mmCIF file of C-alpha atoms and ligand atoms in Angstrom:
data_model
loop_
_atom_site.group_PDB
_atom_site.id
_atom_site.type_symbol
_atom_site.label_atom_id
_atom_site.label_comp_id
_atom_site.label_asym_id
_atom_site.label_seq_id
_atom_site.Cartn_x
_atom_site.Cartn_y
_atom_site.Cartn_z
ATOM 1 C CA MET A 1 -42.179 102.181 4.538
ATOM 2 C CA PRO A 2 -43.154 105.579 3.127
ATOM 3 C CA LYS A 3 -40.546 108.269 2.828
ATOM 4 C CA ILE A 4 -40.487 111.160 5.283
ATOM 5 C CA ILE A 5 -38.861 114.181 3.744
ATOM 6 C CA ALA A 6 -38.345 117.579 5.240
ATOM 7 C CA HIS A 7 -37.804 121.018 3.636
ATOM 8 C CA LEU A 8 -36.383 123.930 5.706
ATOM 9 C CA ASP A 9 -36.418 127.507 4.553
ATOM 10 C CA LEU A 10 -35.004 130.272 6.736
ATOM 11 C CA ASP A 11 -37.361 133.287 7.392
ATOM 12 C CA ALA A 12 -36.507 136.532 5.665
ATOM 13 C CA PHE A 13 -32.923 135.296 5.666
ATOM 14 C CA PHE A 14 -30.655 138.117 4.750
ATOM 15 C CA ALA A 15 -32.711 140.671 6.781
ATOM 16 C CA SER A 16 -32.922 138.280 9.843
ATOM 17 C CA VAL A 17 -29.013 138.052 9.860
ATOM 18 C CA GLU A 18 -28.877 141.810 9.795
ATOM 19 C CA GLU A 19 -31.540 142.215 12.560
ATOM 20 C CA ARG A 20 -29.680 139.647 14.632
ATOM 21 C CA ASP A 21 -26.353 141.316 14.438
ATOM 22 C CA LYS A 22 -27.367 144.970 14.824
ATOM 23 C CA PRO A 23 -29.224 145.551 18.020
ATOM 24 C CA ARG A 24 -30.459 148.998 16.801
ATOM 25 C CA LEU A 25 -32.581 147.087 14.142
ATOM 26 C CA ALA A 26 -34.521 145.009 16.433
ATOM 27 C CA GLY A 27 -38.136 145.129 15.712
ATOM 28 C CA LYS A 28 -37.767 147.654 12.880
ATOM 29 C CA PRO A 29 -38.865 147.153 9.143
ATOM 30 C CA ILE A 30 -35.609 146.179 7.195
ATOM 31 C CA VAL A 31 -34.918 146.087 3.492
ATOM 32 C CA VAL A 32 -31.601 144.481 2.211
ATOM 33 C CA GLY A 33 -30.779 145.416 -1.301
ATOM 34 C CA ALA A 34 -29.466 148.144 -3.595
ATOM 35 C CA ASP A 35 -28.961 151.690 -2.392
ATOM 36 C CA PRO A 36 -32.448 153.409 -2.761
ATOM 37 C CA GLU A 37 -30.644 156.785 -3.256
ATOM 38 C CA GLY A 38 -33.566 158.766 -1.863
ATOM 39 C CA GLY A 39 -35.972 157.026 -4.224
ATOM 40 C CA LYS A 40 -33.798 157.311 -7.401
ATOM 41 C CA GLY A 41 -31.982 154.118 -6.889
ATOM 42 C CA ARG A 42 -31.990 151.577 -9.693
ATOM 43 C CA GLY A 43 -31.387 148.236 -8.176
ATOM 44 C CA VAL A 44 -33.769 145.720 -6.579
ATOM 45 C CA VAL A 45 -34.739 144.432 -3.241
ATOM 46 C CA SER A 46 -32.914 141.200 -2.088
ATOM 47 C CA THR A 47 -35.252 140.616 0.778
ATOM 48 C CA ALA A 48 -37.315 142.427 3.348
ATOM 49 C CA ASN A 49 -38.169 141.297 6.905
ATOM 50 C CA TYR A 50 -41.895 140.622 7.818
ATOM 51 C CA LYS A 51 -42.269 144.121 9.364
ATOM 52 C CA ALA A 52 -41.279 145.556 5.935
ATOM 53 C CA ARG A 53 -43.508 143.188 4.056
ATOM 54 C CA GLU A 54 -46.390 144.708 5.897
ATOM 55 C CA TYR A 55 -45.811 147.811 3.784
ATOM 56 C CA GLY A 56 -45.943 145.607 0.615
ATOM 57 C CA ILE A 57 -42.177 145.442 0.071
ATOM 58 C CA HIS A 58 -40.820 142.160 -1.289
ATOM 59 C CA SER A 59 -37.899 140.440 -2.987
ATOM 60 C CA ALA A 60 -36.944 141.457 -6.553
ATOM 61 C CA MET A 61 -39.080 144.634 -6.341
ATOM 62 C CA PRO A 62 -37.320 147.778 -7.721
ATOM 63 C CA ILE A 63 -35.678 149.541 -4.756
ATOM 64 C CA SER A 64 -37.327 152.900 -5.828
ATOM 65 C CA HIS A 65 -40.753 151.294 -5.377
ATOM 66 C CA ALA A 66 -39.739 149.945 -1.937
ATOM 67 C CA TRP A 67 -38.611 153.540 -1.013
ATOM 68 C CA GLN A 68 -42.068 154.852 -2.050
ATOM 69 C CA LEU A 69 -43.873 152.301 0.038
ATOM 70 C CA SER A 70 -41.660 153.164 3.005
ATOM 71 C CA GLU A 71 -42.387 156.913 2.503
ATOM 72 C CA ASN A 72 -46.109 156.188 2.363
ATOM 73 C CA ALA A 73 -45.714 154.335 5.735
ATOM 74 C CA ARG A 74 -43.771 157.259 7.137
ATOM 75 C CA ARG A 75 -46.446 159.688 6.179
ATOM 76 C CA GLN A 76 -49.059 157.515 8.116
ATOM 77 C CA GLY A 77 -46.846 157.814 11.166
ATOM 78 C CA LYS A 78 -45.390 154.412 10.941
ATOM 79 C CA PRO A 79 -41.556 153.797 11.208
ATOM 80 C CA PRO A 80 -39.828 154.109 7.823
ATOM 81 C CA ALA A 81 -37.919 151.048 6.473
ATOM 82 C CA ILE A 82 -34.165 150.770 7.236
ATOM 83 C CA PHE A 83 -32.400 150.143 3.868
ATOM 84 C CA MET A 84 -29.049 148.318 3.936
ATOM 85 C CA SER A 85 -26.755 146.794 1.407
ATOM 86 C CA GLY A 86 -26.103 143.028 1.911
ATOM 87 C CA ASN A 87 -23.072 141.278 3.306
ATOM 88 C CA TYR A 88 -23.153 138.299 1.059
ATOM 89 C CA ALA A 89 -19.938 136.740 2.447
ATOM 90 C CA LYS A 90 -21.529 136.735 5.852
ATOM 91 C CA TYR A 91 -24.774 135.205 4.624
ATOM 92 C CA SER A 92 -22.910 132.349 2.979
ATOM 93 C CA GLN A 93 -21.031 131.641 6.115
ATOM 94 C CA VAL A 94 -24.162 131.599 8.290
ATOM 95 C CA SER A 95 -25.752 129.395 5.563
ATOM 96 C CA GLN A 96 -22.875 126.894 5.947
ATOM 97 C CA LYS A 97 -23.329 126.851 9.749
ATOM 98 C CA ILE A 98 -27.062 126.186 9.305
ATOM 99 C CA MET A 99 -26.364 123.304 6.941
ATOM 100 C CA ASP A 100 -23.890 121.791 9.506
ATOM 101 C CA ILE A 101 -26.616 121.950 12.155
ATOM 102 C CA ILE A 102 -29.133 120.203 9.871
ATOM 103 C CA ARG A 103 -26.513 117.503 9.179
ATOM 104 C CA LYS A 104 -26.525 116.628 12.878
ATOM 105 C CA PHE A 105 -30.244 115.829 12.589
ATOM 106 C CA SER A 106 -30.385 113.954 9.416
ATOM 107 C CA PRO A 107 -28.028 111.454 7.564
ATOM 108 C CA GLN A 108 -28.923 112.936 4.175
ATOM 109 C CA VAL A 109 -29.035 116.598 3.356
ATOM 110 C CA GLU A 110 -29.385 118.463 0.111
ATOM 111 C CA GLN A 111 -28.822 122.200 0.185
ATOM 112 C CA ALA A 112 -31.120 123.624 -2.396
ATOM 113 C CA SER A 113 -30.295 127.372 -2.171
ATOM 114 C CA VAL A 114 -28.509 129.767 0.211
ATOM 115 C CA ASP A 115 -31.283 129.426 2.869
ATOM 116 C CA GLU A 116 -33.076 126.125 2.086
ATOM 117 C CA ALA A 117 -32.358 122.448 2.321
ATOM 118 C CA TYR A 118 -34.187 119.190 1.929
ATOM 119 C CA PHE A 119 -33.343 116.276 4.402
ATOM 120 C CA ASN A 120 -34.326 112.821 4.906
ATOM 121 C CA LEU A 121 -36.184 111.712 8.141
ATOM 122 C CA THR A 122 -37.416 108.359 6.873
ATOM 123 C CA GLN A 123 -35.263 106.569 9.361
ATOM 124 C CA GLU A 124 -37.351 108.089 12.249
ATOM 125 C CA GLY A 125 -40.039 105.682 11.316
ATOM 126 C CA SER A 126 -43.106 107.948 11.928
ATOM 127 C CA PHE A 127 -44.253 111.464 11.175
ATOM 128 C CA GLU A 128 -44.657 111.961 14.922
ATOM 129 C CA LYS A 129 -41.007 111.309 15.571
ATOM 130 C CA ALA A 130 -39.901 113.284 12.604
ATOM 131 C CA LYS A 131 -41.988 116.186 13.862
ATOM 132 C CA THR A 132 -40.108 116.164 17.249
ATOM 133 C CA ILE A 133 -36.801 116.141 15.366
ATOM 134 C CA CYS A 134 -37.903 119.242 13.426
ATOM 135 C CA GLN A 135 -39.033 120.973 16.624
ATOM 136 C CA ASN A 136 -35.547 120.321 18.111
ATOM 137 C CA LEU A 137 -33.848 121.369 14.861
ATOM 138 C CA LYS A 138 -35.787 124.662 14.847
ATOM 139 C CA LYS A 139 -34.783 125.263 18.472
ATOM 140 C CA ASP A 140 -31.088 124.385 17.900
ATOM 141 C CA ILE A 141 -30.951 126.906 14.978
ATOM 142 C CA GLN A 142 -32.551 129.601 17.112
ATOM 143 C CA VAL A 143 -30.197 128.970 20.089
ATOM 144 C CA LYS A 144 -26.924 128.566 17.982
ATOM 145 C CA GLN A 145 -27.609 131.020 15.246
ATOM 146 C CA GLY A 146 -30.391 133.310 16.517
ATOM 147 C CA LEU A 147 -32.488 132.689 13.339
ATOM 148 C CA SER A 148 -35.988 131.313 12.748
ATOM 149 C CA ALA A 149 -36.767 128.748 10.113
ATOM 150 C CA SER A 150 -39.987 127.166 8.645
ATOM 151 C CA ILE A 151 -40.183 123.457 7.900
ATOM 152 C CA GLY A 152 -42.436 121.370 5.891
ATOM 153 C CA LEU A 153 -42.733 117.512 6.359
ATOM 154 C CA GLY A 154 -44.176 115.339 3.697
ATOM 155 C CA PRO A 155 -43.922 112.045 1.821
ATOM 156 C CA ASN A 156 -41.700 113.606 -0.850
ATOM 157 C CA LYS A 157 -39.618 116.679 -1.773
ATOM 158 C CA LEU A 158 -42.506 118.396 -3.614
ATOM 159 C CA ILE A 159 -44.940 118.215 -0.712
ATOM 160 C CA ALA A 160 -42.212 119.138 1.873
ATOM 161 C CA LYS A 161 -41.325 122.159 -0.129
ATOM 162 C CA ILE A 162 -44.842 123.512 -0.580
ATOM 163 C CA ALA A 163 -45.640 122.653 3.090
ATOM 164 C CA SER A 164 -42.643 124.683 4.420
ATOM 165 C CA ASP A 165 -44.070 127.807 2.837
ATOM 166 C CA MET A 166 -47.579 127.363 4.396
ATOM 167 C CA GLN A 167 -47.078 128.799 7.884
ATOM 168 C CA LYS A 168 -44.116 131.197 7.454
ATOM 169 C CA PRO A 169 -42.422 132.542 9.561
ATOM 170 C CA ASN A 170 -41.444 130.047 12.165
ATOM 171 C CA GLY A 171 -43.801 127.434 10.881
ATOM 172 C CA LEU A 172 -43.924 123.666 10.994
ATOM 173 C CA THR A 173 -46.389 122.062 8.628
ATOM 174 C CA ILE A 174 -46.951 118.305 8.369
ATOM 175 C CA VAL A 175 -48.560 116.513 5.476
ATOM 176 C CA LYS A 176 -48.727 112.847 5.953
ATOM 177 C CA ASP A 177 -48.559 110.123 3.463
ATOM 178 C CA GLY A 178 -51.996 109.882 1.936
ATOM 179 C CA GLU A 179 -52.974 113.463 2.726
ATOM 180 C CA ALA A 180 -51.002 115.062 -0.090
ATOM 181 C CA ALA A 181 -53.746 115.425 -2.762
ATOM 182 C CA THR A 182 -56.284 116.866 -0.125
ATOM 183 C CA PHE A 183 -53.548 119.308 1.150
ATOM 184 C CA LEU A 184 -52.848 120.494 -2.428
ATOM 185 C CA ALA A 185 -56.499 120.761 -3.648
ATOM 186 C CA PRO A 186 -57.347 124.259 -2.341
ATOM 187 C CA LEU A 187 -54.024 125.821 -3.281
ATOM 188 C CA SER A 188 -53.571 128.237 -6.092
ATOM 189 C CA LEU A 189 -51.788 126.710 -9.105
ATOM 190 C CA ARG A 190 -48.765 128.944 -8.625
ATOM 191 C CA LYS A 191 -47.884 126.916 -5.562
ATOM 192 C CA ILE A 192 -46.925 124.005 -7.870
ATOM 193 C CA PRO A 193 -43.215 124.273 -8.735
ATOM 194 C CA GLY A 194 -42.978 124.422 -12.593
ATOM 195 C CA VAL A 195 -46.191 126.433 -12.964
ATOM 196 C CA GLY A 196 -44.713 129.895 -13.684
ATOM 197 C CA PRO A 197 -46.712 133.074 -14.660
ATOM 198 C CA LYS A 198 -47.203 132.005 -18.309
ATOM 199 C CA THR A 199 -48.559 128.445 -17.466
ATOM 200 C CA GLU A 200 -50.729 129.863 -14.857
ATOM 201 C CA ALA A 201 -52.192 132.454 -17.210
ATOM 202 C CA LEU A 202 -52.896 129.698 -19.725
ATOM 203 C CA PHE A 203 -54.636 127.673 -17.038
ATOM 204 C CA ASN A 204 -56.600 130.617 -15.804
ATOM 205 C CA LYS A 205 -57.923 131.250 -19.370
ATOM 206 C CA MET A 206 -59.274 127.636 -19.451
ATOM 207 C CA GLY A 207 -61.037 128.493 -16.111
ATOM 208 C CA TRP A 208 -58.676 126.579 -13.878
ATOM 209 C CA LYS A 209 -57.401 128.453 -10.792
ATOM 210 C CA TYR A 210 -56.776 125.926 -8.050
ATOM 211 C CA VAL A 211 -54.940 122.687 -7.899
ATOM 212 C CA ARG A 212 -58.297 120.933 -7.422
ATOM 213 C CA ASP A 213 -59.289 122.176 -10.961
ATOM 214 C CA LEU A 214 -56.425 120.212 -12.531
ATOM 215 C CA GLN A 215 -56.895 117.153 -10.214
ATOM 216 C CA LYS A 216 -60.093 116.556 -12.216
ATOM 217 C CA LEU A 217 -58.286 116.146 -15.562
ATOM 218 C CA LYS A 218 -56.818 113.123 -17.135
ATOM 219 C CA LYS A 219 -53.094 112.894 -17.833
ATOM 220 C CA ASP A 220 -53.725 112.870 -21.564
ATOM 221 C CA GLU A 221 -55.778 116.134 -21.312
ATOM 222 C CA LEU A 222 -52.931 117.857 -19.682
ATOM 223 C CA MET A 223 -50.340 116.421 -22.145
ATOM 224 C CA ASP A 224 -52.504 117.538 -25.087
ATOM 225 C CA ILE A 225 -52.155 121.142 -23.758
ATOM 226 C CA LEU A 226 -48.576 121.171 -22.554
ATOM 227 C CA GLY A 227 -46.830 118.038 -23.691
ATOM 228 C CA LYS A 228 -44.065 116.731 -21.303
ATOM 229 C CA LEU A 229 -44.667 119.713 -18.916
ATOM 230 C CA GLY A 230 -48.321 118.666 -18.647
ATOM 231 C CA GLU A 231 -47.356 115.144 -17.651
ATOM 232 C CA ASP A 232 -45.040 116.485 -14.898
ATOM 233 C CA ILE A 233 -47.857 118.865 -13.694
ATOM 234 C CA TYR A 234 -50.336 115.963 -13.653
ATOM 235 C CA TYR A 235 -48.181 113.951 -11.212
ATOM 236 C CA LYS A 236 -47.497 116.977 -9.178
ATOM 237 C CA VAL A 237 -51.111 118.092 -8.653
ATOM 238 C CA HIS A 238 -51.773 114.535 -7.278
ATOM 239 C CA GLY A 239 -48.967 115.076 -4.918
ATOM 240 C CA LEU A 240 -46.701 112.458 -6.582
ATOM 241 C CA ASP A 241 -42.897 113.110 -6.870
ATOM 242 C CA ASP A 242 -40.145 110.565 -6.843
ATOM 243 C CA SER A 243 -37.157 112.869 -7.132
ATOM 244 C CA LEU A 244 -34.317 111.899 -4.806
ATOM 245 C CA ILE A 245 -32.480 113.884 -2.260
ATOM 246 C CA VAL A 246 -29.194 114.805 -3.965
ATOM 247 C CA GLU A 247 -26.359 115.368 -1.480
ATOM 248 C CA ASP A 248 -23.277 117.250 -2.075
ATOM 249 C CA TYR A 249 -24.734 120.369 -3.884
ATOM 250 C CA GLU A 250 -23.359 123.099 -1.656
ATOM 251 C CA ALA A 251 -24.726 125.737 -3.949
ATOM 252 C CA LYS A 252 -26.482 125.502 -7.297
ATOM 253 C CA SER A 253 -25.014 128.504 -8.833
ATOM 254 C CA ILE A 254 -22.631 131.455 -8.260
ATOM 255 C CA GLY A 255 -23.255 134.636 -9.949
ATOM 256 C CA GLU A 256 -23.438 138.455 -9.929
ATOM 257 C CA GLN A 257 -25.603 141.070 -11.511
ATOM 258 C CA GLU A 258 -25.228 144.717 -12.363
ATOM 259 C CA THR A 259 -27.953 147.355 -12.823
ATOM 260 C CA PHE A 260 -26.504 150.283 -14.914
ATOM 261 C CA ARG A 261 -26.868 153.807 -13.811
ATOM 262 C CA GLN A 262 -28.406 154.481 -17.235
ATOM 263 C CA ASP A 263 -29.892 151.922 -19.740
ATOM 264 C CA VAL A 264 -27.109 150.704 -22.145
ATOM 265 C CA ARG A 265 -26.877 150.070 -25.918
ATOM 266 C CA ASN A 266 -23.127 150.186 -26.175
ATOM 267 C CA PRO A 267 -21.719 146.630 -26.437
ATOM 268 C CA GLN A 268 -18.450 147.628 -24.920
ATOM 269 C CA ILE A 269 -20.022 148.724 -21.633
ATOM 270 C CA LEU A 270 -21.842 145.335 -21.474
ATOM 271 C CA PHE A 271 -18.764 143.324 -22.210
ATOM 272 C CA ASP A 272 -16.768 145.333 -19.722
ATOM 273 C CA ALA A 273 -19.249 144.639 -17.012
ATOM 274 C CA LEU A 274 -19.392 140.927 -17.987
ATOM 275 C CA LYS A 275 -15.597 140.756 -17.743
ATOM 276 C CA VAL A 276 -15.442 142.125 -14.291
ATOM 277 C CA MET A 277 -18.321 139.872 -13.101
ATOM 278 C CA SER A 278 -16.680 136.830 -14.703
ATOM 279 C CA GLN A 279 -13.461 137.593 -12.767
ATOM 280 C CA HIS A 280 -15.362 137.855 -9.509
ATOM 281 C CA ILE A 281 -17.203 134.596 -10.133
ATOM 282 C CA ALA A 282 -14.000 132.579 -10.962
ATOM 283 C CA VAL A 283 -12.661 133.864 -7.562
ATOM 284 C CA SER A 284 -15.819 132.931 -5.688
ATOM 285 C CA LEU A 285 -15.804 129.489 -7.307
ATOM 286 C CA LYS A 286 -12.329 128.921 -6.076
ATOM 287 C CA LYS A 287 -12.946 130.354 -2.643
ATOM 288 C CA ASP A 288 -16.025 128.108 -2.191
ATOM 289 C CA GLY A 289 -13.926 124.992 -3.275
ATOM 290 C CA PHE A 290 -15.614 124.295 -6.577
ATOM 291 C CA LYS A 291 -13.410 122.617 -9.265
ATOM 292 C CA ASN A 292 -15.600 123.229 -12.371
ATOM 293 C CA PHE A 293 -18.830 124.542 -13.774
ATOM 294 C CA ARG A 294 -20.685 122.980 -16.713
ATOM 295 C CA ALA A 295 -23.079 125.850 -17.674
ATOM 296 C CA VAL A 296 -23.114 129.637 -18.040
ATOM 297 C CA VAL A 297 -26.319 131.629 -17.641
ATOM 298 C CA ILE A 298 -26.971 135.101 -18.736
ATOM 299 C CA THR A 299 -29.888 137.298 -17.443
ATOM 300 C CA VAL A 300 -30.699 140.466 -19.324
ATOM 301 C CA ARG A 301 -33.353 143.004 -18.149
ATOM 302 C CA PHE A 302 -34.351 145.651 -20.704
ATOM 303 C CA GLY A 303 -35.298 149.189 -19.898
ATOM 304 C CA ASP A 304 -39.012 148.155 -19.909
ATOM 305 C CA PHE A 305 -38.184 145.437 -17.371
ATOM 306 C CA GLU A 306 -38.754 142.505 -19.711
ATOM 307 C CA THR A 307 -36.336 139.980 -18.492
ATOM 308 C CA LYS A 308 -34.708 137.048 -20.440
ATOM 309 C CA THR A 309 -32.512 134.227 -19.321
ATOM 310 C CA ARG A 310 -30.336 132.034 -21.565
ATOM 311 C CA MET A 311 -28.005 129.177 -20.732
ATOM 312 C CA ARG A 312 -25.213 127.569 -22.551
ATOM 313 C CA THR A 313 -23.980 124.060 -21.388
ATOM 314 C CA ILE A 314 -20.382 123.272 -21.868
ATOM 315 C CA LYS A 315 -19.155 119.813 -22.765
ATOM 316 C CA SER A 316 -15.711 120.080 -21.035
ATOM 317 C CA SER A 317 -15.359 121.018 -17.360
ATOM 318 C CA GLU A 318 -14.161 124.633 -17.016
ATOM 319 C CA SER A 319 -13.228 126.866 -14.150
ATOM 320 C CA SER A 320 -11.655 130.041 -15.610
ATOM 321 C CA ALA A 321 -12.851 133.507 -15.769
ATOM 322 C CA GLY A 322 -12.038 133.556 -19.500
ATOM 323 C CA LYS A 323 -14.414 130.780 -20.208
ATOM 324 C CA ILE A 324 -17.247 132.435 -18.257
ATOM 325 C CA TYR A 325 -16.507 135.598 -20.192
ATOM 326 C CA SER A 326 -16.349 133.939 -23.700
ATOM 327 C CA GLU A 327 -19.470 131.911 -23.076
ATOM 328 C CA GLY A 328 -21.292 134.799 -21.513
ATOM 329 C CA MET A 329 -20.323 136.956 -24.437
ATOM 330 C CA LYS A 330 -21.778 134.488 -26.997
ATOM 331 C CA LEU A 331 -25.011 134.673 -24.994
ATOM 332 C CA LEU A 332 -24.989 138.410 -24.757
ATOM 333 C CA MET A 333 -24.440 138.931 -28.313
ATOM 334 C CA SER A 334 -27.895 137.689 -29.227
ATOM 335 C CA PHE A 335 -29.353 140.328 -26.900
ATOM 336 C CA LEU A 336 -27.728 143.009 -29.137
ATOM 337 C CA ASP A 337 -29.399 141.981 -32.376
ATOM 338 C CA LYS A 338 -32.622 140.683 -33.747
ATOM 339 C CA ARG A 339 -32.318 137.256 -32.237
ATOM 340 C CA GLU A 340 -33.271 138.239 -28.649
ATOM 341 C CA ASN A 341 -33.837 141.913 -29.171
ATOM 342 C CA PRO A 342 -35.904 142.675 -32.263
ATOM 343 C CA LYS A 343 -36.944 146.067 -31.021
ATOM 344 C CA ASN A 344 -33.413 147.093 -30.231
ATOM 345 C CA LYS A 345 -34.263 147.983 -26.640
ATOM 346 C CA ALA A 346 -31.635 149.363 -24.209
ATOM 347 C CA ILE A 347 -30.473 147.083 -21.421
ATOM 348 C CA ARG A 348 -31.006 147.979 -17.785
ATOM 349 C CA LEU A 349 -29.303 145.107 -16.054
ATOM 350 C CA ILE A 350 -27.243 142.001 -16.879
ATOM 351 C CA GLY A 351 -26.491 139.019 -14.680
ATOM 352 C CA VAL A 352 -24.124 136.203 -15.276
ATOM 353 C CA ARG A 353 -23.928 132.974 -13.254
ATOM 354 C CA VAL A 354 -22.363 129.572 -13.460
ATOM 355 C CA GLU A 355 -24.188 126.391 -12.759
ATOM 356 C CA LYS A 356 -23.685 122.592 -12.658
ATOM 357 C CA LEU A 357 -20.894 122.920 -10.183
ATOM 358 C CA THR A 358 -18.596 120.186 -9.082
ATOM 359 C CA LYS A 359 -16.143 120.041 -6.183
HETATM 360 P P1 LIG B 401 -36.242 133.292 0.155
HETATM 361 O O1 LIG B 401 -36.097 132.058 1.040
HETATM 362 O O2 LIG B 401 -36.968 133.307 -1.110
HETATM 363 O O3 LIG B 401 -36.736 134.536 0.972
HETATM 364 P P2 LIG B 401 -36.410 135.017 2.429
HETATM 365 O O4 LIG B 401 -35.703 133.932 3.187
HETATM 366 O O5 LIG B 401 -35.886 136.353 2.462
HETATM 367 O O6 LIG B 401 -37.959 135.143 3.038
HETATM 368 P P3 LIG B 401 -38.899 133.949 3.428
HETATM 369 O O7 LIG B 401 -39.279 134.072 4.968
HETATM 370 O O8 LIG B 401 -40.172 134.035 2.584
HETATM 371 O O9 LIG B 401 -38.278 132.579 3.153
HETATM 372 O O10 LIG B 401 -34.698 133.707 -0.244
HETATM 373 C C1 LIG B 401 -33.542 133.595 0.593
HETATM 374 C C2 LIG B 401 -32.625 134.695 0.391
HETATM 375 O O11 LIG B 401 -32.174 134.827 -0.899
HETATM 376 C C3 LIG B 401 -33.198 136.056 0.775
HETATM 377 O O12 LIG B 401 -33.114 136.435 2.118
HETATM 378 C C4 LIG B 401 -32.446 137.014 -0.107
HETATM 379 C C5 LIG B 401 -32.020 136.287 -1.335
HETATM 380 N N1 LIG B 401 -33.019 136.589 -2.423
HETATM 381 C C6 LIG B 401 -32.521 137.530 -3.321
HETATM 382 O O13 LIG B 401 -31.371 138.125 -3.158
HETATM 383 N N2 LIG B 401 -33.385 137.988 -4.386
HETATM 384 C C7 LIG B 401 -34.569 137.299 -4.624
HETATM 385 O O14 LIG B 401 -35.348 137.612 -5.485
HETATM 386 C C8 LIG B 401 -34.971 136.268 -3.608
HETATM 387 C C9 LIG B 401 -36.431 135.607 -3.845
HETATM 388 C C10 LIG B 401 -34.167 135.997 -2.584
HETATM 389 MG MG1 LIG B 402 -36.138 131.955 3.134
#
């Protein structure tokens, strides 16, 4: 029997929670993220609701840019966006409640991020029955939590994930067994997980833009270009994926980031920020019931917005703030010298997070 896998992703999650809880926000464009400080703010957008996206505002955009777009809209007589800081404790509570609802509809659920989950519906026996389950689930989330979600149904996780994004917001997209390759063919290559901006640029240079362009290649041709990654991509463009639903992951990472008021070269300022964030993360780990982490990840964004991420995997299982700090510091050091920062650029933002969490 073919598998029937679903992927659910909440629509404009943080912003939708705010809109739900604050009646004065109903129907308005909303941006959750850093303080825009009248256009001078230095942080980024966490998310924007769909009204605000009509102005071109989106996740990870500098908040100052979002402010400009909102001001442009205001000048055209449209309502300006409402900017608000996020209430992350609340979002994570809502997230847990949503996961509990999904668990009532499926015996096997994998939380993949704060607002998305894969779940198994194979036991329903047909895509028609699985579709009805998804419609009921969407209704239940709407009634109990006042939020809308988009769901993709497919023969594996890869297809379910891509499908859930096809008809956002409030979508339900079904790709039956045997339809996967046809479904993927017209999509742009960036829709394939694992094809990032660099790989996409490489493909574009070869004249390949859509999934169908890669579907024509042999596995060896892709492997000659990209090695193991080429092999992975070969299977993906044909809609093949045998990764399993991994239960038990309540969250894949816990982390924080800080944007400095001015770009920084002084190591002490960076280490101080790292220390405070490490302490916060250790507290969150405990609060969320995690025993250990096995990896520490540092993100550095330079003044020119170049952004680098480096990870250290730890052999022993650790949970202390001190360990996050010491591993984070080793990673951070390389950004202060030629190894990761040959041009001695100043640093705009650092982020630290822990991954490979166990309960
Ligand atoms: P997403 O599911 O990527 O985005 P979304 O739910 O806001 O919108 P969509 O309808 O397109 O799914 O991310 C979930 C939440 O994670 C999002 O509400 C805010 C947070 N987030 C960030 O803080 N920074 C980011 O860069 C992204 C992409 C998300
Ligand atoms: Mg979402």
